[in-house]
Tab-separated table of C-alpha atoms and ligand atoms in Angstrom:
chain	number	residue	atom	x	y	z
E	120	UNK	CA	123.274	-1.781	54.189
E	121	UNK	CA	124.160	-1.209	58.035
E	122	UNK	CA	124.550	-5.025	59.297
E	123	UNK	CA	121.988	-3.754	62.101
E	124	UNK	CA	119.522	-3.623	59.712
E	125	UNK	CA	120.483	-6.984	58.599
E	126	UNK	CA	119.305	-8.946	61.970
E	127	UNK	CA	115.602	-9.601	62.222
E	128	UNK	CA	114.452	-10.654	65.708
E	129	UNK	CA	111.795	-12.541	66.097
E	130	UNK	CA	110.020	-12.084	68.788
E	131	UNK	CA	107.991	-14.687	69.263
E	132	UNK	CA	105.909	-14.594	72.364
E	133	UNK	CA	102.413	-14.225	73.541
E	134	UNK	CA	101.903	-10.981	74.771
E	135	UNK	CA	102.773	-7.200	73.484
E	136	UNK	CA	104.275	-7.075	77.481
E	137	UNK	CA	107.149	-9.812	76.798
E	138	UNK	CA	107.437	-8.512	73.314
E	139	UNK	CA	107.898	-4.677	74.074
E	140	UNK	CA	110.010	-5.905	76.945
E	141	UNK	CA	112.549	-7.802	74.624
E	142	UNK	CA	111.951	-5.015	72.102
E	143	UNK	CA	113.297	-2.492	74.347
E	144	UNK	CA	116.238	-4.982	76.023
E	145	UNK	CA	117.132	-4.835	72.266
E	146	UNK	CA	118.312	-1.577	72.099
E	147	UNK	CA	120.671	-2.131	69.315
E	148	UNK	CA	118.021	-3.922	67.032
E	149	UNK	CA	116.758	-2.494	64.417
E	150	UNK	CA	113.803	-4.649	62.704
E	151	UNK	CA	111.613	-7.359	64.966
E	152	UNK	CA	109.349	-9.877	63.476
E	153	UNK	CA	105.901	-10.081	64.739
E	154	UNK	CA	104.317	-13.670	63.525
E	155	UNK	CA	100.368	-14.040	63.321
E	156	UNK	CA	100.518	-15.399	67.227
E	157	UNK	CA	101.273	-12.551	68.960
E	158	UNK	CA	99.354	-10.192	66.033
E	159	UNK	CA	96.265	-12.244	66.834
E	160	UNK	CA	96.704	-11.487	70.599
E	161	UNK	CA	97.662	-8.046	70.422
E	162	UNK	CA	97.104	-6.345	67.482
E	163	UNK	CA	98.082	-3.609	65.191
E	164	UNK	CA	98.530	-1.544	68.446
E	165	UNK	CA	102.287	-3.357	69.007
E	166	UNK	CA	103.276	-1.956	65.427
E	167	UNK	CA	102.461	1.360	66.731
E	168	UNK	CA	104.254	0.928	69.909
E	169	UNK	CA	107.420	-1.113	67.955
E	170	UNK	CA	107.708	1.985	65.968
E	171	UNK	CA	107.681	4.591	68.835
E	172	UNK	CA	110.164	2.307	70.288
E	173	UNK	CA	112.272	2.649	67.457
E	174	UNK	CA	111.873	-0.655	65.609
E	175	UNK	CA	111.228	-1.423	61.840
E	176	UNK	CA	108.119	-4.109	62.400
E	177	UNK	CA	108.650	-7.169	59.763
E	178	UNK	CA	104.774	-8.668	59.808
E	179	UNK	CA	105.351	-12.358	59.362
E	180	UNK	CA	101.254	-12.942	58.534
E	181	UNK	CA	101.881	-15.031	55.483
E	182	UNK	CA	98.534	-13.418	53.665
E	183	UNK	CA	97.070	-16.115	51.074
E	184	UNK	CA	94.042	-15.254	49.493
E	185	UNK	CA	92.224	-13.541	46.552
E	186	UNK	CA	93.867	-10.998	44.564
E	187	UNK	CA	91.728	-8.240	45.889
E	188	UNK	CA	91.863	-9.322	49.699
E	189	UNK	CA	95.820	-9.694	49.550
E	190	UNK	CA	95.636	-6.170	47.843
E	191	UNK	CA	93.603	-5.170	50.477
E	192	UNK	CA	95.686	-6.037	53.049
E	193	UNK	CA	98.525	-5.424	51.952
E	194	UNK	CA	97.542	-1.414	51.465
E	195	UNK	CA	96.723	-1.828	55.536
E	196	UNK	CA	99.855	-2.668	56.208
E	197	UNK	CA	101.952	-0.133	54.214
E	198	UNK	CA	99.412	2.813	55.913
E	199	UNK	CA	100.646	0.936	59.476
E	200	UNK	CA	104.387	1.704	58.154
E	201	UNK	CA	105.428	-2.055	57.987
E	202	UNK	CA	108.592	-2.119	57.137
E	203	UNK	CA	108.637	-6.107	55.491
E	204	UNK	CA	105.748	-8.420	54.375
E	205	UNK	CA	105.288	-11.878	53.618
E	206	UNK	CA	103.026	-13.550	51.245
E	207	UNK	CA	102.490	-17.130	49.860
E	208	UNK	CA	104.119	-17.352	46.929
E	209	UNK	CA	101.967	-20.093	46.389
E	210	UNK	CA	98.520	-17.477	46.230
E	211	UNK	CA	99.933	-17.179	42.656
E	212	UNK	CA	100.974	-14.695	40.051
E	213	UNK	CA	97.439	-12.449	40.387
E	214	UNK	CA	97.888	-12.321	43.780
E	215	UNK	CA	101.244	-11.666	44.181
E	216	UNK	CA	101.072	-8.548	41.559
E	217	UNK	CA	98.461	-7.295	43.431
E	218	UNK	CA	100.267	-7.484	46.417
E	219	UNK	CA	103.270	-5.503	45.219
E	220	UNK	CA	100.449	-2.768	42.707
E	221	UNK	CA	98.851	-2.649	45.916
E	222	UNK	CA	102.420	-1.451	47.963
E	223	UNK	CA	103.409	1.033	45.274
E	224	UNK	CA	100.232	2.599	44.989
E	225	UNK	CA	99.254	2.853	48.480
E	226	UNK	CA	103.309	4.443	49.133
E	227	UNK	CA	102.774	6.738	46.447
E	228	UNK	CA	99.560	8.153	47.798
E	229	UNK	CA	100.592	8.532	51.438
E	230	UNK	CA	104.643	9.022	50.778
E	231	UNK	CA	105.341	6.418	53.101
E	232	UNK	CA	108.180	4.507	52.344
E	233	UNK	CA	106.748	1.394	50.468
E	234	UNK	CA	106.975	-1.942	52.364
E	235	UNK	CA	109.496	-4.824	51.051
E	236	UNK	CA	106.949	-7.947	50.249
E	237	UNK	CA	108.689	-11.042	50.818
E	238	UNK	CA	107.480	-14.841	49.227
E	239	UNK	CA	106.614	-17.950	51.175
E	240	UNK	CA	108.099	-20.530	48.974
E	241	UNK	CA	107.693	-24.218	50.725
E	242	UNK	CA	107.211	-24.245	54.396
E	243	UNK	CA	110.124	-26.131	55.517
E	244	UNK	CA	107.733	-28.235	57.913
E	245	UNK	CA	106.794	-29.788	54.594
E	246	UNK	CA	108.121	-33.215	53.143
E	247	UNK	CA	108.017	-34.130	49.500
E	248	UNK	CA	105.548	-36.677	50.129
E	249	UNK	CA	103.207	-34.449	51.882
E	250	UNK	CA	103.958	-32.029	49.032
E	251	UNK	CA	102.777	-34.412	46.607
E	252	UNK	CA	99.289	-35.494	48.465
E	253	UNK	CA	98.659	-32.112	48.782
E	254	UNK	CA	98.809	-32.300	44.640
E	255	UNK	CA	102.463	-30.727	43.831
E	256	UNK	CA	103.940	-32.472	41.265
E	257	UNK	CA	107.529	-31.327	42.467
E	258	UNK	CA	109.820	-31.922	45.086
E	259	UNK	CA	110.697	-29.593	47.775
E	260	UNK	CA	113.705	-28.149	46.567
E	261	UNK	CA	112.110	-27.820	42.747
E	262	UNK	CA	109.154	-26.286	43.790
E	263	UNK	CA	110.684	-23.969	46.153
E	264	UNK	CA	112.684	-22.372	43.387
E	265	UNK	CA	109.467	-22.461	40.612
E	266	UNK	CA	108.125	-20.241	43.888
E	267	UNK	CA	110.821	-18.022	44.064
E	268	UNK	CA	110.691	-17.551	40.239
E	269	UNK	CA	107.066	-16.651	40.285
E	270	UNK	CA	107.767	-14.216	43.236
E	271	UNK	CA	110.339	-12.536	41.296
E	272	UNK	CA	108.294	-12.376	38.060
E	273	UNK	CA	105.289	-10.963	40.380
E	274	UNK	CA	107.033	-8.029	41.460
E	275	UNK	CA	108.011	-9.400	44.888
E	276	UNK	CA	111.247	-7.579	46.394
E	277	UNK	CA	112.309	-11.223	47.417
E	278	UNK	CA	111.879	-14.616	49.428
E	279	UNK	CA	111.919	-16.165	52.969
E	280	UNK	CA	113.876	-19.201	52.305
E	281	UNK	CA	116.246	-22.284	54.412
E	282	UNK	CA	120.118	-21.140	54.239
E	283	UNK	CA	120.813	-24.198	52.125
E	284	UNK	CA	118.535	-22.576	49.560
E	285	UNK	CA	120.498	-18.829	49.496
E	286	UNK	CA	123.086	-20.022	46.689
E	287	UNK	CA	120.809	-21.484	44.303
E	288	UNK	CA	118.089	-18.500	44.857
E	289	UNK	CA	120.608	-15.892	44.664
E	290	UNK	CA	122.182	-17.817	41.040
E	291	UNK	CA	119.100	-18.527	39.664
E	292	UNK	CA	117.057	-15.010	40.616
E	293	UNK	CA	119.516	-12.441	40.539
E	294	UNK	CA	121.540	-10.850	43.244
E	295	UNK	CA	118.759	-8.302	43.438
E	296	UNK	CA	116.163	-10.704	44.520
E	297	UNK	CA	115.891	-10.323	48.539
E	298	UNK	CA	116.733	-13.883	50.418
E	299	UNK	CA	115.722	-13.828	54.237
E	300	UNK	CA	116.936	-16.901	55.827
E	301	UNK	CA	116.006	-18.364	59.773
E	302	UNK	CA	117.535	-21.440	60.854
E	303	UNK	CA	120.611	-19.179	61.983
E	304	UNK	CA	122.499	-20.390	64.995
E	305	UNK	CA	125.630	-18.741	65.723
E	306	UNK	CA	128.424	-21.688	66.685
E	307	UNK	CA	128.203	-20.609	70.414
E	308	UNK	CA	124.243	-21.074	70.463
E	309	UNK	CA	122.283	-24.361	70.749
E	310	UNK	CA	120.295	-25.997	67.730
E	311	UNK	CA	117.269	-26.365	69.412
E	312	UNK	CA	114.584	-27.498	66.653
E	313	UNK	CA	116.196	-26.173	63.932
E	314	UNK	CA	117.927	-29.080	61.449
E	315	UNK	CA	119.419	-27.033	58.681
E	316	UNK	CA	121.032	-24.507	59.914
E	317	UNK	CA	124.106	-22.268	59.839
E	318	UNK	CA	126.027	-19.380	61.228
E	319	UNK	CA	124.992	-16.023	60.462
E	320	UNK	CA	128.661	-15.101	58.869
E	321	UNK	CA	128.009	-18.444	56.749
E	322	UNK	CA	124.643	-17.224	55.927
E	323	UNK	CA	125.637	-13.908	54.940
E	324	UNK	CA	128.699	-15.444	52.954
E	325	UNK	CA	126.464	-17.313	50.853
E	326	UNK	CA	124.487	-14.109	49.955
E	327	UNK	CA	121.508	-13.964	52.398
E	328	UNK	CA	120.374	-9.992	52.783
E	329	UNK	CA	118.436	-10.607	56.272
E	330	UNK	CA	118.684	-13.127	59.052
E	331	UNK	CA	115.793	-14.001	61.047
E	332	UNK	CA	116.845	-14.913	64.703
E	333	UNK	CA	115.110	-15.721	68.029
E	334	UNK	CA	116.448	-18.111	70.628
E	335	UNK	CA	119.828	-17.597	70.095
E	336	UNK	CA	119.076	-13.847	70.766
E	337	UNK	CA	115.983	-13.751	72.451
E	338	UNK	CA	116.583	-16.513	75.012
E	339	UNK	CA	120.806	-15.554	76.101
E	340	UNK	CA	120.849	-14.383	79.465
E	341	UNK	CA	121.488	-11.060	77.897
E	342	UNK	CA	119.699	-10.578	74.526
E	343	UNK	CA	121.489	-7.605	74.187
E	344	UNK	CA	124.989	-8.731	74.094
E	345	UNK	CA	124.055	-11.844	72.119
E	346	UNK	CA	122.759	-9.016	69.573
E	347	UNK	CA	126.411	-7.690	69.643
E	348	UNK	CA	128.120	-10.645	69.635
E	349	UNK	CA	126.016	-11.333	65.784
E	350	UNK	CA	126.611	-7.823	64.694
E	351	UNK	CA	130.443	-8.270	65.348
E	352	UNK	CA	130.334	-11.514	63.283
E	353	UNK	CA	128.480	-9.972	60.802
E	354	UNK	CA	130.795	-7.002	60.715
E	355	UNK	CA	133.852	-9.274	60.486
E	356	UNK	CA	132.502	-11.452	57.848
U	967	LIG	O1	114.224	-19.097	67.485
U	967	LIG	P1	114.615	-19.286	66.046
U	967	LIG	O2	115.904	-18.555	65.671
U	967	LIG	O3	114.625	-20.740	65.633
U	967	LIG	O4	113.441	-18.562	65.250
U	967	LIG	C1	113.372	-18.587	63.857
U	967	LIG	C2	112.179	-17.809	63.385
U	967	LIG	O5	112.055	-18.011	61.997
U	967	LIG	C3	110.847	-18.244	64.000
U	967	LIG	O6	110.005	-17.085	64.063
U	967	LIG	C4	110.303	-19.237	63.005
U	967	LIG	O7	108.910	-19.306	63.001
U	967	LIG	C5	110.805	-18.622	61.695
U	967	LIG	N1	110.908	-19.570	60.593
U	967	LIG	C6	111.669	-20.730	60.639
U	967	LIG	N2	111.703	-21.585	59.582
U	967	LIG	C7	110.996	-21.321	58.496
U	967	LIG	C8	110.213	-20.169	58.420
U	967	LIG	C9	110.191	-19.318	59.494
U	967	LIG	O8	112.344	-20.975	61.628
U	967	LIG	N3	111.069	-22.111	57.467
């Protein structure tokens, strides 16, 4: 894979005018996440305009719902040439075959290239004890990988998971078995909110396929040679 391809920005601001903006600053890049606040502002319009601009749009909506509605949405999004999905893994096994029926049929019919669907194991703003009164009976790490096993056995291309979690995924999954992974700051970038993280040659290293980054990109003085400075550590590692 070209380590371009490999770099997901996420571009996560409020309007399709800062978005577009950052898109086109970007001109290296070749995937941006949109997350469900600035798809609820702007629309399916800014995938259009992403992909005249040259971008592969990864929607970051994080569908969980019935089988059918999942399905349904999922055969939106392929027809709107998404390039990546996610899903909650946690919708279940119906759902998530569904999801992925839904992506092959919907590909075959148009001959558009056939979105990659991506599970939401545990969000990692959840706590094992929150986990639990929620009504898991596992711990974070145990039922993140019981996710990512049900993804897999779904039909799912792969996962969104925390760096520390690429190894065991990877081991236990298959090499096969997509692992996205944000919390990426490279060492000359500031941690910000993010606890676990590491650098994007580390992430890679450890197997990751995609890195999602923001700040460290998004928010340099110059986005675009912050872009190049992660590609050449990419390309080095
Ligand atoms: O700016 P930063 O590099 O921290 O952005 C990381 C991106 O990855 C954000 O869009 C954030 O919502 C997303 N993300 C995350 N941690 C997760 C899941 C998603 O940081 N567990």
């Amino acid at each position: 894979m070209d380590p371009k391809e490999r770099i997901i920005i996420a571009l996560d601001v409020g309007t399709k005018h800062e978005a577009l903006a950052l898109a086109e600053a970007l001109k290296d890049a070749r995937v941006v996440k949109i997350g469900m606040e600035l798809f609820t502002a702007e629309g399916p319009a800014l995938l259009e305009e992403a992909i005249r601009m040259g971008k592969k749009p990864f929607l970051d909506l994080k569908y969980h719902d019935i089988p059918n509605t999942v399905a349904g949405a999922v055969r939106a999004a392929a027809r709107k040439d998404v390039h990546m999905l996610t899903l909650h893994a946690a919708g279940g096994e119906e759902m998530m075959t569904a999801a992925s029926r839904a992506a092959q049929e919907e590909s075959a019919r148009t001959g558009k290239q056939r979105p990659i669907l991506l599970g939401v194991t545990v969000l990692t703003s959840l706590k094992d004890e929150e986990l639990r009164r929620i009504g898991f009976a596992h711990a974070v790490a145990e039922q993140a990988l019981r996710l990512a096993f049900l993804a897999r056995d779904s039909g799912l291309d792969g996962v969104v998971c925390s760096p520390h979690e690429i190894e065991i995924i990877k081991r236990e999954c298959g090499g096969d078995f997509l692992v996205v992974t944000p919390g990426i700051r490279p060492a000359w970038a500031a941690a910000q909110d993010q606890k676990r993280i590491m650098t994007p040659a580390e992430a890679i290293g450890k197997g990751a396929d995609y890195l999602v980054i923001g700040r460290p990109i998004t928010g340099a003085p110059s986005p675009h040679e912050a872009f190049l400075r992660v590609l050449a550590e990419l390309e080095e590692s």
